PDB file of C-alpha atoms in Angstrom:
ATOM      1  CA  MET A  15     -23.568  -4.299 102.150  1.00 74.00           C
ATOM      2  CA  THR A  16     -27.208  -5.002 101.163  1.00 86.00           C
ATOM      3  CA  LEU A  17     -28.306  -7.491  98.544  1.00 90.00           C
ATOM      4  CA  SER A  18     -29.881  -4.756  96.495  1.00 86.00           C
ATOM      5  CA  LEU A  19     -26.470  -3.002  96.360  1.00 86.00           C
ATOM      6  CA  ILE A  20     -24.753  -6.154  95.356  1.00 91.00           C
ATOM      7  CA  MET A  21     -27.311  -6.781  92.618  1.00 92.00           C
ATOM      8  CA  SER A  22     -26.860  -3.247  91.372  1.00 90.00           C
ATOM      9  CA  MET A  23     -23.145  -3.624  91.321  1.00 91.00           C
ATOM     10  CA  ALA A  24     -23.552  -6.849  89.289  1.00 93.00           C
ATOM     11  CA  LEU A  25     -25.933  -5.254  86.769  1.00 91.00           C
ATOM     12  CA  PHE A  26     -23.358  -2.390  86.426  1.00 90.00           C
ATOM     13  CA  ALA A  27     -20.607  -4.795  85.860  1.00 92.00           C
ATOM     14  CA  PHE A  28     -22.652  -6.644  83.203  1.00 93.00           C
ATOM     15  CA  ALA A  29     -23.622  -3.406  81.307  1.00 89.00           C
ATOM     16  CA  ALA A  30     -20.079  -2.164  81.427  1.00 88.00           C
ATOM     17  CA  SER A  31     -18.515  -5.501  80.314  1.00 92.00           C
ATOM     18  CA  PHE A  32     -21.112  -6.592  77.692  1.00 91.00           C
ATOM     19  CA  SER A  33     -21.643  -3.232  75.947  1.00 84.00           C
ATOM     20  CA  PRO A  34     -19.672  -2.854  72.767  1.00 81.00           C
ATOM     21  CA  GLY A  35     -16.135  -1.610  73.202  1.00 83.00           C
ATOM     22  CA  PRO A  36     -12.698  -2.131  71.884  1.00 85.00           C
ATOM     23  CA  VAL A  37     -11.992  -5.385  73.738  1.00 91.00           C
ATOM     24  CA  ASN A  38     -15.360  -6.782  72.737  1.00 90.00           C
ATOM     25  CA  LEU A  39     -14.672  -6.019  69.079  1.00 86.00           C
ATOM     26  CA  VAL A  40     -11.244  -7.635  69.139  1.00 88.00           C
ATOM     27  CA  SER A  41     -12.898 -10.662  70.856  1.00 92.00           C
ATOM     28  CA  VAL A  42     -15.276 -11.114  67.870  1.00 90.00           C
ATOM     29  CA  SER A  43     -12.478 -10.910  65.419  1.00 85.00           C
ATOM     30  CA  HIS A  44     -10.294 -13.130  67.442  1.00 85.00           C
ATOM     31  CA  GLY A  45     -12.946 -15.810  67.620  1.00 89.00           C
ATOM     32  CA  ALA A  46     -13.571 -15.636  63.918  1.00 85.00           C
ATOM     33  CA  ARG A  47      -9.991 -15.705  62.966  1.00 83.00           C
ATOM     34  CA  TYR A  48      -8.277 -17.926  65.561  1.00 85.00           C
ATOM     35  CA  GLY A  49     -10.817 -20.070  67.418  1.00 83.00           C
ATOM     36  CA  VAL A  50     -11.417 -21.087  70.957  1.00 88.00           C
ATOM     37  CA  ALA A  51      -8.022 -21.788  72.476  1.00 87.00           C
ATOM     38  CA  LYS A  52      -6.378 -18.499  71.564  1.00 88.00           C
ATOM     39  CA  GLY A  53      -9.584 -16.699  72.143  1.00 92.00           C
ATOM     40  CA  LEU A  54      -9.837 -18.094  75.717  1.00 94.00           C
ATOM     41  CA  SER A  55      -6.242 -16.849  76.451  1.00 94.00           C
ATOM     42  CA  PHE A  56      -7.021 -13.396  75.107  1.00 95.00           C
ATOM     43  CA  ILE A  57     -10.327 -12.966  77.098  1.00 96.00           C
ATOM     44  CA  THR A  58      -8.731 -14.322  80.232  1.00 97.00           C
ATOM     45  CA  GLY A  59      -5.857 -11.877  79.982  1.00 97.00           C
ATOM     46  CA  ALA A  60      -8.276  -9.059  79.225  1.00 97.00           C
ATOM     47  CA  THR A  61     -10.452 -10.020  82.269  1.00 98.00           C
ATOM     48  CA  LEU A  62      -7.551 -10.262  84.719  1.00 98.00           C
ATOM     49  CA  GLY A  63      -6.036  -7.067  83.317  1.00 97.00           C
ATOM     50  CA  PHE A  64      -9.337  -5.248  83.900  1.00 97.00           C
ATOM     51  CA  ILE A  65      -9.589  -6.635  87.453  1.00 97.00           C
ATOM     52  CA  LEU A  66      -6.057  -5.484  88.188  1.00 97.00           C
ATOM     53  CA  LEU A  67      -6.875  -2.064  86.792  1.00 95.00           C
ATOM     54  CA  PHE A  68     -10.057  -1.868  88.860  1.00 95.00           C
ATOM     55  CA  LEU A  69      -8.309  -2.792  92.037  1.00 95.00           C
ATOM     56  CA  THR A  70      -5.516  -0.334  91.342  1.00 91.00           C
ATOM     57  CA  ILE A  71      -7.933   2.455  90.844  1.00 89.00           C
ATOM     58  CA  GLY A  72      -9.977   1.400  93.910  1.00 89.00           C
ATOM     59  CA  PHE A  73      -6.956   1.277  96.133  1.00 88.00           C
ATOM     60  CA  GLY A  74      -6.082   4.880  95.406  1.00 83.00           C
ATOM     61  CA  LEU A  75      -5.234   5.750  91.889  1.00 71.00           C
ATOM     62  CA  HIS A  76      -8.441   7.605  91.383  1.00 66.00           C
ATOM     63  CA  HIS A  77      -7.208  10.100  93.978  1.00 73.00           C
ATOM     64  CA  VAL A  78      -4.064  10.672  91.981  1.00 76.00           C
ATOM     65  CA  LEU A  79      -6.009  11.076  88.740  1.00 70.00           C
ATOM     66  CA  ALA A  80      -8.377  13.624  90.322  1.00 71.00           C
ATOM     67  CA  ALA A  81      -5.356  15.548  91.501  1.00 78.00           C
ATOM     68  CA  LEU A  82      -3.552  15.387  88.176  1.00 77.00           C
ATOM     69  CA  PRO A  83      -6.064  15.838  85.284  1.00 77.00           C
ATOM     70  CA  LEU A  84      -3.197  16.134  82.774  1.00 82.00           C
ATOM     71  CA  LEU A  85      -2.259  12.514  83.651  1.00 76.00           C
ATOM     72  CA  THR A  86      -5.780  11.371  82.972  1.00 71.00           C
ATOM     73  CA  LEU A  87      -5.657  13.195  79.562  1.00 76.00           C
ATOM     74  CA  LEU A  88      -2.361  11.583  78.858  1.00 80.00           C
ATOM     75  CA  LEU A  89      -3.572   8.108  79.686  1.00 73.00           C
ATOM     76  CA  GLN A  90      -6.671   8.726  77.431  1.00 73.00           C
ATOM     77  CA  TRP A  91      -4.520   9.710  74.460  1.00 81.00           C
ATOM     78  CA  LEU A  92      -2.227   6.834  74.956  1.00 77.00           C
ATOM     79  CA  GLY A  93      -5.195   4.406  75.092  1.00 70.00           C
ATOM     80  CA  ILE A  94      -6.673   5.970  71.967  1.00 77.00           C
ATOM     81  CA  ALA A  95      -3.399   5.751  70.077  1.00 81.00           C
ATOM     82  CA  PHE A  96      -3.065   2.034  71.057  1.00 74.00           C
ATOM     83  CA  LEU A  97      -6.661   1.376  69.965  1.00 72.00           C
ATOM     84  CA  LEU A  98      -6.117   3.105  66.711  1.00 81.00           C
ATOM     85  CA  TYR A  99      -2.936   1.018  66.080  1.00 80.00           C
ATOM     86  CA  LEU A 100      -4.951  -2.150  66.770  1.00 74.00           C
ATOM     87  CA  SER A 101      -7.592  -0.877  64.470  1.00 77.00           C
ATOM     88  CA  TYR A 102      -5.080  -0.321  61.730  1.00 84.00           C
ATOM     89  CA  GLN A 103      -3.708  -3.879  62.253  1.00 78.00           C
ATOM     90  CA  LEU A 104      -7.206  -5.386  61.951  1.00 76.00           C
ATOM     91  CA  PHE A 105      -7.916  -3.248  58.895  1.00 83.00           C
ATOM     92  CA  CYS A 106      -4.777  -4.508  57.081  1.00 83.00           C
ATOM     93  CA  ASP A 107      -5.219  -8.211  58.061  1.00 75.00           C
ATOM     94  CA  SER A 108      -5.057 -10.595  55.104  1.00 72.00           C
ATOM     95  CA  GLY A 109      -8.205 -12.375  56.116  1.00 68.00           C
ATOM     96  CA  GLU A 110      -6.532 -15.751  55.894  1.00 68.00           C
ATOM     97  CA  LEU A 111      -8.180 -18.153  58.382  1.00 59.00           C
ATOM     98  CA  THR A 112      -5.821 -20.423  60.190  1.00 58.00           C
ATOM     99  CA  ASN A 113      -5.781 -23.421  62.445  1.00 54.00           C
ATOM    100  CA  ASN A 114      -2.019 -23.181  62.765  1.00 54.00           C
ATOM    101  CA  PRO A 115      -1.113 -23.138  66.427  1.00 51.00           C
ATOM    102  CA  GLU A 116       1.947 -20.962  65.625  1.00 56.00           C
ATOM    103  CA  ALA A 117      -0.017 -18.173  64.044  1.00 57.00           C
ATOM    104  CA  LYS A 118       0.478 -14.806  65.726  1.00 73.00           C
ATOM    105  CA  ALA A 119      -2.705 -13.859  67.530  1.00 76.00           C
ATOM    106  CA  PRO A 120      -3.368 -11.471  70.363  1.00 79.00           C
ATOM    107  CA  ASP A 121      -2.635 -13.413  73.455  1.00 89.00           C
ATOM    108  CA  PHE A 122      -3.034 -13.190  77.251  1.00 94.00           C
ATOM    109  CA  ILE A 123      -0.588 -10.327  77.633  1.00 94.00           C
ATOM    110  CA  THR A 124      -2.197  -8.391  74.739  1.00 91.00           C
ATOM    111  CA  GLY A 125      -5.628  -8.848  76.423  1.00 93.00           C
ATOM    112  CA  ALA A 126      -4.360  -7.534  79.772  1.00 94.00           C
ATOM    113  CA  LEU A 127      -2.453  -4.675  78.229  1.00 92.00           C
ATOM    114  CA  MET A 128      -5.449  -3.655  76.122  1.00 90.00           C
ATOM    115  CA  GLN A 129      -7.463  -3.061  79.263  1.00 93.00           C
ATOM    116  CA  TRP A 130      -4.923  -0.752  80.748  1.00 91.00           C
ATOM    117  CA  LEU A 131      -4.915   1.240  77.504  1.00 86.00           C
ATOM    118  CA  ASN A 132      -8.707   0.995  76.980  1.00 86.00           C
ATOM    119  CA  PRO A 133     -10.475   4.309  78.006  1.00 82.00           C
ATOM    120  CA  LYS A 134     -13.690   2.414  78.396  1.00 85.00           C
ATOM    121  CA  ALA A 135     -12.039   0.111  81.096  1.00 90.00           C
ATOM    122  CA  TRP A 136     -10.810   3.238  82.860  1.00 88.00           C
ATOM    123  CA  LEU A 137     -14.281   4.968  82.779  1.00 83.00           C
ATOM    124  CA  ALA A 138     -15.982   1.672  83.919  1.00 87.00           C
ATOM    125  CA  SER A 139     -13.624   1.348  86.813  1.00 90.00           C
ATOM    126  CA  LEU A 140     -13.741   4.983  87.956  1.00 84.00           C
ATOM    127  CA  SER A 141     -17.480   5.386  87.501  1.00 82.00           C
ATOM    128  CA  GLY A 142     -18.312   2.110  89.081  1.00 87.00           C
ATOM    129  CA  ILE A 143     -16.179   2.800  92.136  1.00 86.00           C
ATOM    130  CA  ALA A 144     -17.467   6.341  92.507  1.00 81.00           C
ATOM    131  CA  ALA A 145     -21.102   5.407  92.146  1.00 82.00           C
ATOM    132  CA  TYR A 146     -21.220   2.255  94.390  1.00 85.00           C
ATOM    133  CA  ILE A 147     -18.362   2.421  96.823  1.00 83.00           C
ATOM    134  CA  PRO A 148     -16.960   5.983  96.890  1.00 77.00           C
ATOM    135  CA  GLU A 149     -15.394   5.471 100.247  1.00 77.00           C
ATOM    136  CA  ALA A 150     -14.333   1.866  99.336  1.00 72.00           C
ATOM    137  CA  SER A 151     -13.121  -0.401 102.107  1.00 83.00           C
ATOM    138  CA  THR A 152     -10.909  -3.280 101.096  1.00 88.00           C
ATOM    139  CA  GLU A 153     -13.845  -5.644 101.674  1.00 92.00           C
ATOM    140  CA  GLN A 154     -16.164  -3.654  99.460  1.00 90.00           C
ATOM    141  CA  LEU A 155     -13.663  -3.266  96.718  1.00 92.00           C
ATOM    142  CA  LEU A 156     -12.785  -7.038  96.717  1.00 94.00           C
ATOM    143  CA  LEU A 157     -16.501  -7.924  96.626  1.00 95.00           C
ATOM    144  CA  PHE A 158     -17.110  -5.550  93.650  1.00 95.00           C
ATOM    145  CA  ALA A 159     -14.028  -7.055  91.897  1.00 96.00           C
ATOM    146  CA  GLY A 160     -15.254 -10.605  92.736  1.00 97.00           C
ATOM    147  CA  LEU A 161     -18.539  -9.746  91.031  1.00 96.00           C
ATOM    148  CA  TYR A 162     -16.808  -8.219  87.960  1.00 96.00           C
ATOM    149  CA  LEU A 163     -14.423 -11.108  87.403  1.00 97.00           C
ATOM    150  CA  PRO A 164     -16.988 -13.803  86.175  1.00 98.00           C
ATOM    151  CA  ILE A 165     -19.223 -11.241  84.618  1.00 97.00           C
ATOM    152  CA  CYS A 166     -16.488  -9.731  82.556  1.00 97.00           C
ATOM    153  CA  TRP A 167     -15.051 -13.007  81.525  1.00 98.00           C
ATOM    154  CA  LEU A 168     -18.463 -14.406  80.493  1.00 97.00           C
ATOM    155  CA  SER A 169     -19.256 -11.177  78.597  1.00 96.00           C
ATOM    156  CA  LEU A 170     -16.094 -11.301  76.609  1.00 96.00           C
ATOM    157  CA  GLY A 171     -16.685 -15.080  76.172  1.00 96.00           C
ATOM    158  CA  ALA A 172     -20.033 -14.306  74.556  1.00 96.00           C
ATOM    159  CA  TRP A 173     -18.385 -11.855  72.168  1.00 94.00           C
ATOM    160  CA  LEU A 174     -15.686 -14.515  71.371  1.00 95.00           C
ATOM    161  CA  TRP A 175     -18.448 -17.112  70.812  1.00 95.00           C
ATOM    162  CA  ALA A 176     -20.137 -14.724  68.391  1.00 92.00           C
ATOM    163  CA  GLY A 177     -16.887 -14.618  66.387  1.00 90.00           C
ATOM    164  CA  ILE A 178     -16.591 -18.391  66.428  1.00 90.00           C
ATOM    165  CA  VAL A 179     -20.086 -18.702  65.181  1.00 89.00           C
ATOM    166  CA  LEU A 180     -19.284 -16.170  62.389  1.00 86.00           C
ATOM    167  CA  ARG A 181     -16.221 -18.212  61.467  1.00 82.00           C
ATOM    168  CA  GLN A 182     -18.339 -20.802  59.670  1.00 80.00           C
ATOM    169  CA  TYR A 183     -19.736 -18.095  57.394  1.00 80.00           C
ATOM    170  CA  LEU A 184     -16.397 -16.507  56.849  1.00 74.00           C
ATOM    171  CA  GLN A 185     -14.524 -19.300  55.139  1.00 74.00           C
ATOM    172  CA  SER A 186     -13.202 -17.054  52.369  1.00 76.00           C
ATOM    173  CA  PRO A 187     -10.442 -14.504  53.012  1.00 78.00           C
ATOM    174  CA  ARG A 188     -12.601 -11.913  51.159  1.00 83.00           C
ATOM    175  CA  ARG A 189     -15.365 -12.279  53.757  1.00 80.00           C
ATOM    176  CA  MET A 190     -12.892 -12.202  56.704  1.00 76.00           C
ATOM    177  CA  ARG A 191     -11.307  -9.071  55.307  1.00 82.00           C
ATOM    178  CA  LEU A 192     -14.758  -7.528  55.125  1.00 84.00           C
ATOM    179  CA  LEU A 193     -15.476  -8.402  58.775  1.00 79.00           C
ATOM    180  CA  ASN A 194     -12.057  -7.240  59.882  1.00 78.00           C
ATOM    181  CA  LYS A 195     -12.403  -4.002  58.063  1.00 85.00           C
ATOM    182  CA  SER A 196     -15.856  -3.441  59.539  1.00 84.00           C
ATOM    183  CA  LEU A 197     -14.664  -4.216  63.097  1.00 78.00           C
ATOM    184  CA  ALA A 198     -11.576  -2.020  62.506  1.00 80.00           C
ATOM    185  CA  LEU A 199     -13.803   0.960  61.559  1.00 84.00           C
ATOM    186  CA  LEU A 200     -16.041   0.370  64.566  1.00 81.00           C
ATOM    187  CA  LEU A 201     -12.987   0.174  66.852  1.00 75.00           C
ATOM    188  CA  ALA A 202     -11.761   3.462  65.401  1.00 80.00           C
ATOM    189  CA  ALA A 203     -15.243   5.012  65.829  1.00 80.00           C
ATOM    190  CA  SER A 204     -15.243   3.930  69.434  1.00 72.00           C
ATOM    191  CA  CYS A 205     -12.131   6.151  69.888  1.00 72.00           C
ATOM    192  CA  ILE A 206     -14.039   9.060  68.539  1.00 75.00           C
ATOM    193  CA  LEU A 207     -17.018   8.347  70.892  1.00 68.00           C
ATOM    194  CA  ILE A 208     -14.660   8.173  73.907  1.00 62.00           C
ATOM    195  CA  LEU A 209     -13.526  11.755  73.006  1.00 67.00           C
ATOM    196  CA  LEU A 210     -17.050  13.148  72.850  1.00 65.00           C
TER     197      LEU A 210
END
């Protein structure tokens, strides 16, 4: 594998990870509402969930999906339904900020599950593998996943940090509700864009 191919794969991973999407939007809200500790748990789960999805697709699931287009369609609709559910939850949130460690926040498992139901994650995995390593050997796939891992985590971390910075400006429940409703509408809109 050449250095230019590795750099191209890293740039692809950055573009796919950093561009706005459902997990990124939830990371912003998470940072604003719950802070660093719970945010790091969520983004770590989302990153590892994505890497597991990426490896699963790379090790052969993409052949199954190519042979069964209805399965792809079913997964897409399940993902959209889950994202719309998250959007609804975010839209209805009270906006009360909390430092309570017992407060219910999206956690590690939610982050990981969200990637498996996130059509953007499926598209990023399928298109990245098809474009850069269509006949992927185990070594190539592990290298690509190894590039994706820190890039995805740092990208989600940047979105989380943006939410943490916003938190100081969102000290009133009214402002937090406004942010949550805005992010919920953007999350729902991302579902529409996935369908186009």
